[in-house]
Amino acid sequence: MKYYDQHVHTDFSFDSQEKMEHYMRLAGDDFVTTEHLEFHNPDEKDQDSLLDYDAYTREIDRLKSVTGKRIYKGVEVGVSLGQEDKIREYLSNHEFDIKLLSFHQNGQFDFMDDKVKHMDPVEVTDLYYRNMWKEINAFHDGDVLAHFDYGVRQLNLTSGQFATTAGVLLTNIFKLAIRYDLAFEVNTKSMYRYHNIGLYDYAIEIYKQLGGKRYTIGSDAHKVDQFENHFSDAIAFLQAHDIHHVNVFRKNSMTIVPLDDVDERIKY
Ligand SMILES: [Zn+2]
């Protein structure tokens, strides 16, 4: 079976201008996008960032008939404290094949805001994972724990500094992720654009040793030239950690794809 990017944005997300049809010439027979759902979004003046689900459905149906590809629906749920009921209500009324859970903000700022660069890195790290711990306790209805390192992307921590500050919290977070069947996302944007490979080497071993068995690879593309970026590196990374499969999510089903079977398109 062929693997495909499990984390992709188009202009149905507030922070992407890319047209879905632009991905079509790069996509294989299967394709999914994961559009932002972020209530009380500090990056949008605390407005709710919702996708236009009806227009999204129409565009997917149009591209399916034009291209003959199988195109799935996905959402990246921004989980933040106090927004759980709104998230639940939205998800109970809108169907998706894959739900990524992300922790972007603390109700006041997004952890990718410039101000975070000027804050104390240890304090930011501690704050971010304390928040994530509370939030994942409160809401965990999803398929994938996306970019576990989002809040520390800007901090240039060594894995030693990271382990000292966040190791215990992250271990507890992964225990819950495994209990609720959330996959570990190998986010190639974090690893190769924000140079957090060391943190991924550290964290994936914790997830694996706690009994986690689900893995996805996502580019987090917001533009077509970022689609499936560094996927061959991500496969080599998984193999180096003695992990030999990835997972694909579609409505109510999870598929295991052995890395040996992953399409040449991605591998080389
Ligand atoms: Zn994303």
Tab-separated table of C-alpha atoms and ligand atoms in Angstrom:
chain	number	residue	atom	x	y	z
A	1	MET	CA	0.000	0.000	0.000
A	2	LYS	CA	1.103	3.493	-0.684
A	3	TYR	CA	1.772	5.982	2.055
A	4	TYR	CA	0.896	9.645	1.848
A	5	ASP	CA	1.435	12.826	3.831
A	6	GLN	CA	-0.777	12.883	6.949
A	7	HIS	CA	-0.412	16.618	7.731
A	8	VAL	CA	-1.164	19.128	4.945
A	9	HIS	CA	-2.820	22.567	4.784
A	10	THR	CA	-4.575	24.480	2.028
A	11	ASP	CA	-6.337	27.832	1.913
A	12	PHE	CA	-9.123	26.255	3.959
A	13	SER	CA	-6.721	26.927	6.864
A	14	PHE	CA	-6.378	30.494	8.173
A	15	ASP	CA	-2.604	30.497	7.676
A	16	SER	CA	-2.275	28.957	4.202
A	17	GLN	CA	-2.912	30.461	0.778
A	18	GLU	CA	-2.323	27.261	-1.170
A	19	LYS	CA	-5.050	25.924	-3.450
A	20	MET	CA	-5.881	22.258	-2.928
A	21	GLU	CA	-5.682	21.611	-6.653
A	22	HIS	CA	-2.007	22.626	-6.656
A	23	TYR	CA	-1.201	19.507	-4.620
A	24	MET	CA	-2.863	17.230	-7.166
A	25	ARG	CA	0.099	16.910	-9.522
A	26	LEU	CA	2.324	15.760	-6.607
A	27	ALA	CA	-0.171	13.517	-4.845
A	28	GLY	CA	-0.453	9.785	-5.484
A	29	ASP	CA	-3.797	7.997	-5.678
A	30	ASP	CA	-4.623	8.969	-2.075
A	31	PHE	CA	-4.507	12.445	-0.570
A	32	VAL	CA	-5.682	14.176	2.580
A	33	THR	CA	-5.528	17.682	3.977
A	34	THR	CA	-5.711	18.535	7.677
A	35	GLU	CA	-7.176	22.011	8.074
A	36	HIS	CA	-6.959	24.129	11.208
A	37	LEU	CA	-9.749	24.296	13.771
A	38	GLU	CA	-8.585	26.788	16.407
A	39	PHE	CA	-11.075	28.369	18.760
A	40	HIS	CA	-10.071	31.704	20.335
A	41	ASN	CA	-7.009	31.943	18.102
A	42	PRO	CA	-4.424	34.500	19.346
A	43	ASP	CA	-2.967	34.639	15.819
A	44	GLU	CA	-6.314	35.894	14.529
A	45	LYS	CA	-7.157	38.459	17.222
A	46	ASP	CA	-8.752	35.774	19.391
A	47	GLN	CA	-11.359	34.988	16.735
A	48	ASP	CA	-12.364	31.388	16.080
A	49	SER	CA	-10.577	29.904	13.075
A	50	LEU	CA	-12.930	27.398	11.470
A	51	LEU	CA	-12.783	25.821	8.071
A	52	ASP	CA	-15.683	26.353	5.699
A	53	TYR	CA	-16.754	22.708	5.794
A	54	ASP	CA	-19.334	22.911	3.014
A	55	ALA	CA	-16.919	24.597	0.609
A	56	TYR	CA	-14.215	22.104	1.668
A	57	THR	CA	-16.527	19.194	0.869
A	58	ARG	CA	-17.458	20.712	-2.508
A	59	GLU	CA	-13.806	21.259	-3.481
A	60	ILE	CA	-12.884	17.692	-2.499
A	61	ASP	CA	-15.788	16.309	-4.512
A	62	ARG	CA	-14.827	18.459	-7.504
A	63	LEU	CA	-11.166	17.354	-7.425
A	64	LYS	CA	-12.128	13.713	-6.926
A	65	SER	CA	-14.164	13.759	-10.102
A	66	VAL	CA	-11.546	15.717	-12.078
A	67	THR	CA	-8.538	13.622	-10.997
A	68	GLY	CA	-10.002	10.218	-10.057
A	69	LYS	CA	-7.964	10.311	-6.826
A	70	ARG	CA	-9.227	9.279	-3.411
A	71	ILE	CA	-9.277	12.448	-1.337
A	72	TYR	CA	-9.990	12.361	2.379
A	73	LYS	CA	-11.047	14.969	4.923
A	74	GLY	CA	-8.857	15.944	7.829
A	75	VAL	CA	-8.690	18.447	10.625
A	76	GLU	CA	-5.934	19.731	12.892
A	77	VAL	CA	-7.693	20.431	16.163
A	78	GLY	CA	-6.001	23.139	18.203
A	79	VAL	CA	-6.697	22.015	21.757
A	80	SER	CA	-6.698	24.719	24.410
A	81	LEU	CA	-8.155	24.839	27.883
A	82	GLY	CA	-11.748	25.948	28.110
A	83	GLN	CA	-12.472	25.251	24.421
A	84	GLU	CA	-13.217	21.530	24.797
A	85	ASP	CA	-17.005	21.827	24.599
A	86	LYS	CA	-16.862	23.905	21.418
A	87	ILE	CA	-14.437	21.431	19.884
A	88	ARG	CA	-16.640	18.477	20.805
A	89	GLU	CA	-19.701	20.163	19.376
A	90	TYR	CA	-17.935	21.004	16.109
A	91	LEU	CA	-16.572	17.487	15.694
A	92	SER	CA	-19.909	15.880	16.451
A	93	ASN	CA	-21.427	17.808	13.545
A	94	HIS	CA	-18.614	17.437	10.975
A	95	GLU	CA	-17.060	14.220	9.739
A	96	PHE	CA	-13.339	13.763	9.187
A	97	ASP	CA	-11.156	10.812	8.200
A	98	ILE	CA	-8.257	11.949	10.359
A	99	LYS	CA	-8.064	14.217	13.387
A	100	LEU	CA	-4.703	15.620	14.455
A	101	LEU	CA	-4.485	17.028	17.966
A	102	SER	CA	-2.203	20.034	18.344
A	103	PHE	CA	-1.280	22.263	21.224
A	104	HIS	CA	-0.526	25.678	19.765
A	105	GLN	CA	-1.455	28.236	22.414
A	106	ASN	CA	-2.251	28.898	26.068
A	107	GLY	CA	-5.249	31.212	25.641
A	108	GLN	CA	-2.988	34.277	25.511
A	109	PHE	CA	-0.358	33.619	22.882
A	110	ASP	CA	0.643	31.095	20.261
A	111	PHE	CA	3.943	29.392	21.069
A	112	MET	CA	5.263	30.273	17.592
A	113	ASP	CA	4.768	34.022	18.246
A	114	ASP	CA	7.922	36.135	18.134
A	115	LYS	CA	7.573	37.057	21.796
A	116	VAL	CA	8.422	33.486	22.782
A	117	LYS	CA	11.952	33.990	21.431
A	118	HIS	CA	12.503	36.630	24.103
A	119	MET	CA	11.192	34.541	26.985
A	120	ASP	CA	13.234	32.286	29.245
A	121	PRO	CA	13.522	28.936	27.412
A	122	VAL	CA	13.216	26.810	30.539
A	123	GLU	CA	10.091	28.684	31.639
A	124	VAL	CA	8.535	28.376	28.167
A	125	THR	CA	9.262	24.648	28.054
A	126	ASP	CA	7.830	24.046	31.501
A	127	LEU	CA	4.749	26.159	30.754
A	128	TYR	CA	4.129	24.469	27.409
A	129	TYR	CA	4.212	20.897	28.706
A	130	ARG	CA	2.239	21.688	31.866
A	131	ASN	CA	-0.445	23.126	29.607
A	132	MET	CA	-0.300	20.148	27.263
A	133	TRP	CA	-0.643	17.770	30.185
A	134	LYS	CA	-3.806	19.507	31.419
A	135	GLU	CA	-5.239	19.805	27.928
A	136	ILE	CA	-4.694	16.216	26.859
A	137	ASN	CA	-6.390	15.103	30.070
A	138	ALA	CA	-9.373	17.279	29.171
A	139	PHE	CA	-9.532	16.410	25.475
A	140	HIS	CA	-8.063	13.446	23.606
A	141	ASP	CA	-10.577	12.449	20.950
A	142	GLY	CA	-8.269	12.227	17.960
A	143	ASP	CA	-6.002	9.981	15.910
A	144	VAL	CA	-2.610	11.672	16.078
A	145	LEU	CA	-0.625	13.739	18.565
A	146	ALA	CA	0.879	16.249	16.141
A	147	HIS	CA	4.297	17.928	16.549
A	148	PHE	CA	4.828	17.247	20.279
A	149	ASP	CA	7.594	19.898	20.144
A	150	TYR	CA	5.523	22.766	18.721
A	151	GLY	CA	5.975	24.983	21.788
A	152	VAL	CA	9.755	24.639	21.770
A	153	ARG	CA	10.373	24.923	18.034
A	154	GLN	CA	11.899	28.369	18.463
A	155	LEU	CA	14.068	27.636	21.494
A	156	ASN	CA	17.070	25.702	20.149
A	157	LEU	CA	17.158	23.351	23.130
A	158	THR	CA	19.560	20.443	23.261
A	159	SER	CA	17.892	17.116	23.976
A	160	GLY	CA	19.651	17.173	27.384
A	161	GLN	CA	18.121	20.536	28.309
A	162	PHE	CA	14.783	19.344	26.990
A	163	ALA	CA	14.897	16.077	28.935
A	164	THR	CA	15.747	17.838	32.202
A	165	THR	CA	12.861	20.278	31.910
A	166	ALA	CA	10.163	18.314	30.095
A	167	GLY	CA	11.110	14.638	30.322
A	168	VAL	CA	8.750	13.669	33.144
A	169	LEU	CA	5.836	15.677	31.779
A	170	LEU	CA	6.321	14.319	28.274
A	171	THR	CA	6.433	10.762	29.610
A	172	ASN	CA	3.093	11.309	31.348
A	173	ILE	CA	1.656	12.905	28.206
A	174	PHE	CA	2.749	9.955	26.061
A	175	LYS	CA	1.215	7.490	28.533
A	176	LEU	CA	-2.130	9.182	27.957
A	177	ALA	CA	-1.546	9.418	24.203
A	178	ILE	CA	-0.995	5.662	24.100
A	179	ARG	CA	-4.005	4.977	26.314
A	180	TYR	CA	-6.173	6.974	23.905
A	181	ASP	CA	-4.621	5.421	20.767
A	182	LEU	CA	-2.960	8.606	19.540
A	183	ALA	CA	-0.191	8.132	17.009
A	184	PHE	CA	3.215	9.783	17.337
A	185	GLU	CA	3.664	12.236	14.466
A	186	VAL	CA	7.078	12.456	12.828
A	187	ASN	CA	6.744	16.097	11.812
A	188	THR	CA	9.363	16.803	9.169
A	189	LYS	CA	8.919	20.569	9.478
A	190	SER	CA	9.932	20.403	13.153
A	191	MET	CA	12.819	18.087	12.422
A	192	TYR	CA	14.344	19.705	9.359
A	193	ARG	CA	13.157	23.306	9.300
A	194	TYR	CA	13.350	23.891	13.062
A	195	HIS	CA	16.244	21.481	13.570
A	196	ASN	CA	14.600	19.468	16.322
A	197	ILE	CA	15.854	16.049	15.189
A	198	GLY	CA	17.548	15.549	18.569
A	199	LEU	CA	14.244	16.033	20.387
A	200	TYR	CA	12.557	13.543	18.062
A	201	ASP	CA	15.324	10.992	18.688
A	202	TYR	CA	14.696	11.401	22.391
A	203	ALA	CA	10.890	11.495	22.365
A	204	ILE	CA	10.177	8.647	19.964
A	205	GLU	CA	12.130	6.270	22.194
A	206	ILE	CA	9.967	7.245	25.169
A	207	TYR	CA	6.764	6.731	23.166
A	208	LYS	CA	8.006	3.392	21.825
A	209	GLN	CA	9.257	2.094	25.158
A	210	LEU	CA	5.957	2.978	26.827
A	211	GLY	CA	4.272	0.669	24.314
A	212	GLY	CA	3.239	3.175	21.631
A	213	LYS	CA	2.750	1.492	18.271
A	214	ARG	CA	1.265	4.108	15.981
A	215	TYR	CA	3.315	6.473	13.844
A	216	THR	CA	2.539	8.961	11.119
A	217	ILE	CA	4.752	11.142	8.941
A	218	GLY	CA	3.510	14.651	8.249
A	219	SER	CA	5.194	17.507	6.446
A	220	ASP	CA	2.910	20.197	7.931
A	221	ALA	CA	2.979	21.756	4.442
A	222	HIS	CA	1.311	25.123	4.050
A	223	LYS	CA	2.626	25.462	0.480
A	224	VAL	CA	2.816	22.907	-2.272
A	225	ASP	CA	6.636	22.909	-2.354
A	226	GLN	CA	6.652	21.651	1.280
A	227	PHE	CA	4.483	18.597	0.516
A	228	GLU	CA	6.096	15.327	1.679
A	229	ASN	CA	9.338	17.166	2.415
A	230	HIS	CA	12.096	14.963	3.855
A	231	PHE	CA	9.921	11.837	3.822
A	232	SER	CA	12.840	9.629	2.837
A	233	ASP	CA	14.760	11.051	5.829
A	234	ALA	CA	11.769	10.402	8.086
A	235	ILE	CA	11.640	6.764	6.943
A	236	ALA	CA	15.373	6.358	7.649
A	237	PHE	CA	14.789	7.990	11.055
A	238	LEU	CA	12.041	5.481	11.922
A	239	GLN	CA	14.150	2.536	10.791
A	240	ALA	CA	17.061	3.790	12.901
A	241	HIS	CA	14.697	3.557	15.886
A	242	ASP	CA	13.785	-0.006	14.919
A	243	ILE	CA	10.309	1.029	13.814
A	244	HIS	CA	9.226	-0.579	10.557
A	245	HIS	CA	5.727	0.657	9.818
A	246	VAL	CA	3.662	3.806	9.572
A	247	ASN	CA	-0.071	4.306	9.957
A	248	VAL	CA	-2.800	5.780	7.825
A	249	PHE	CA	-6.096	6.976	9.224
A	250	ARG	CA	-9.429	6.956	7.475
A	251	LYS	CA	-12.817	7.283	8.995
A	252	ASN	CA	-13.140	4.697	11.750
A	253	SER	CA	-10.194	2.716	10.491
A	254	MET	CA	-6.467	2.588	10.976
A	255	THR	CA	-4.156	0.887	8.494
A	256	ILE	CA	-0.625	-0.340	9.113
A	257	VAL	CA	1.770	0.243	6.226
A	258	PRO	CA	5.112	-1.613	6.457
A	259	LEU	CA	7.973	0.748	5.547
A	260	ASP	CA	9.193	-1.847	3.049
A	261	ASP	CA	5.975	-1.334	1.113
A	262	VAL	CA	6.118	2.454	1.038
A	263	ASP	CA	5.923	3.773	-2.483
A	264	GLU	CA	9.098	4.638	-4.386
A	265	ARG	CA	7.666	8.117	-4.925
A	266	ILE	CA	8.328	8.859	-1.240
A	267	LYS	CA	11.304	6.667	-0.569
A	268	TYR	CA	13.742	8.128	-3.067
B	1	ZN	ZN	-0.486	21.913	10.809
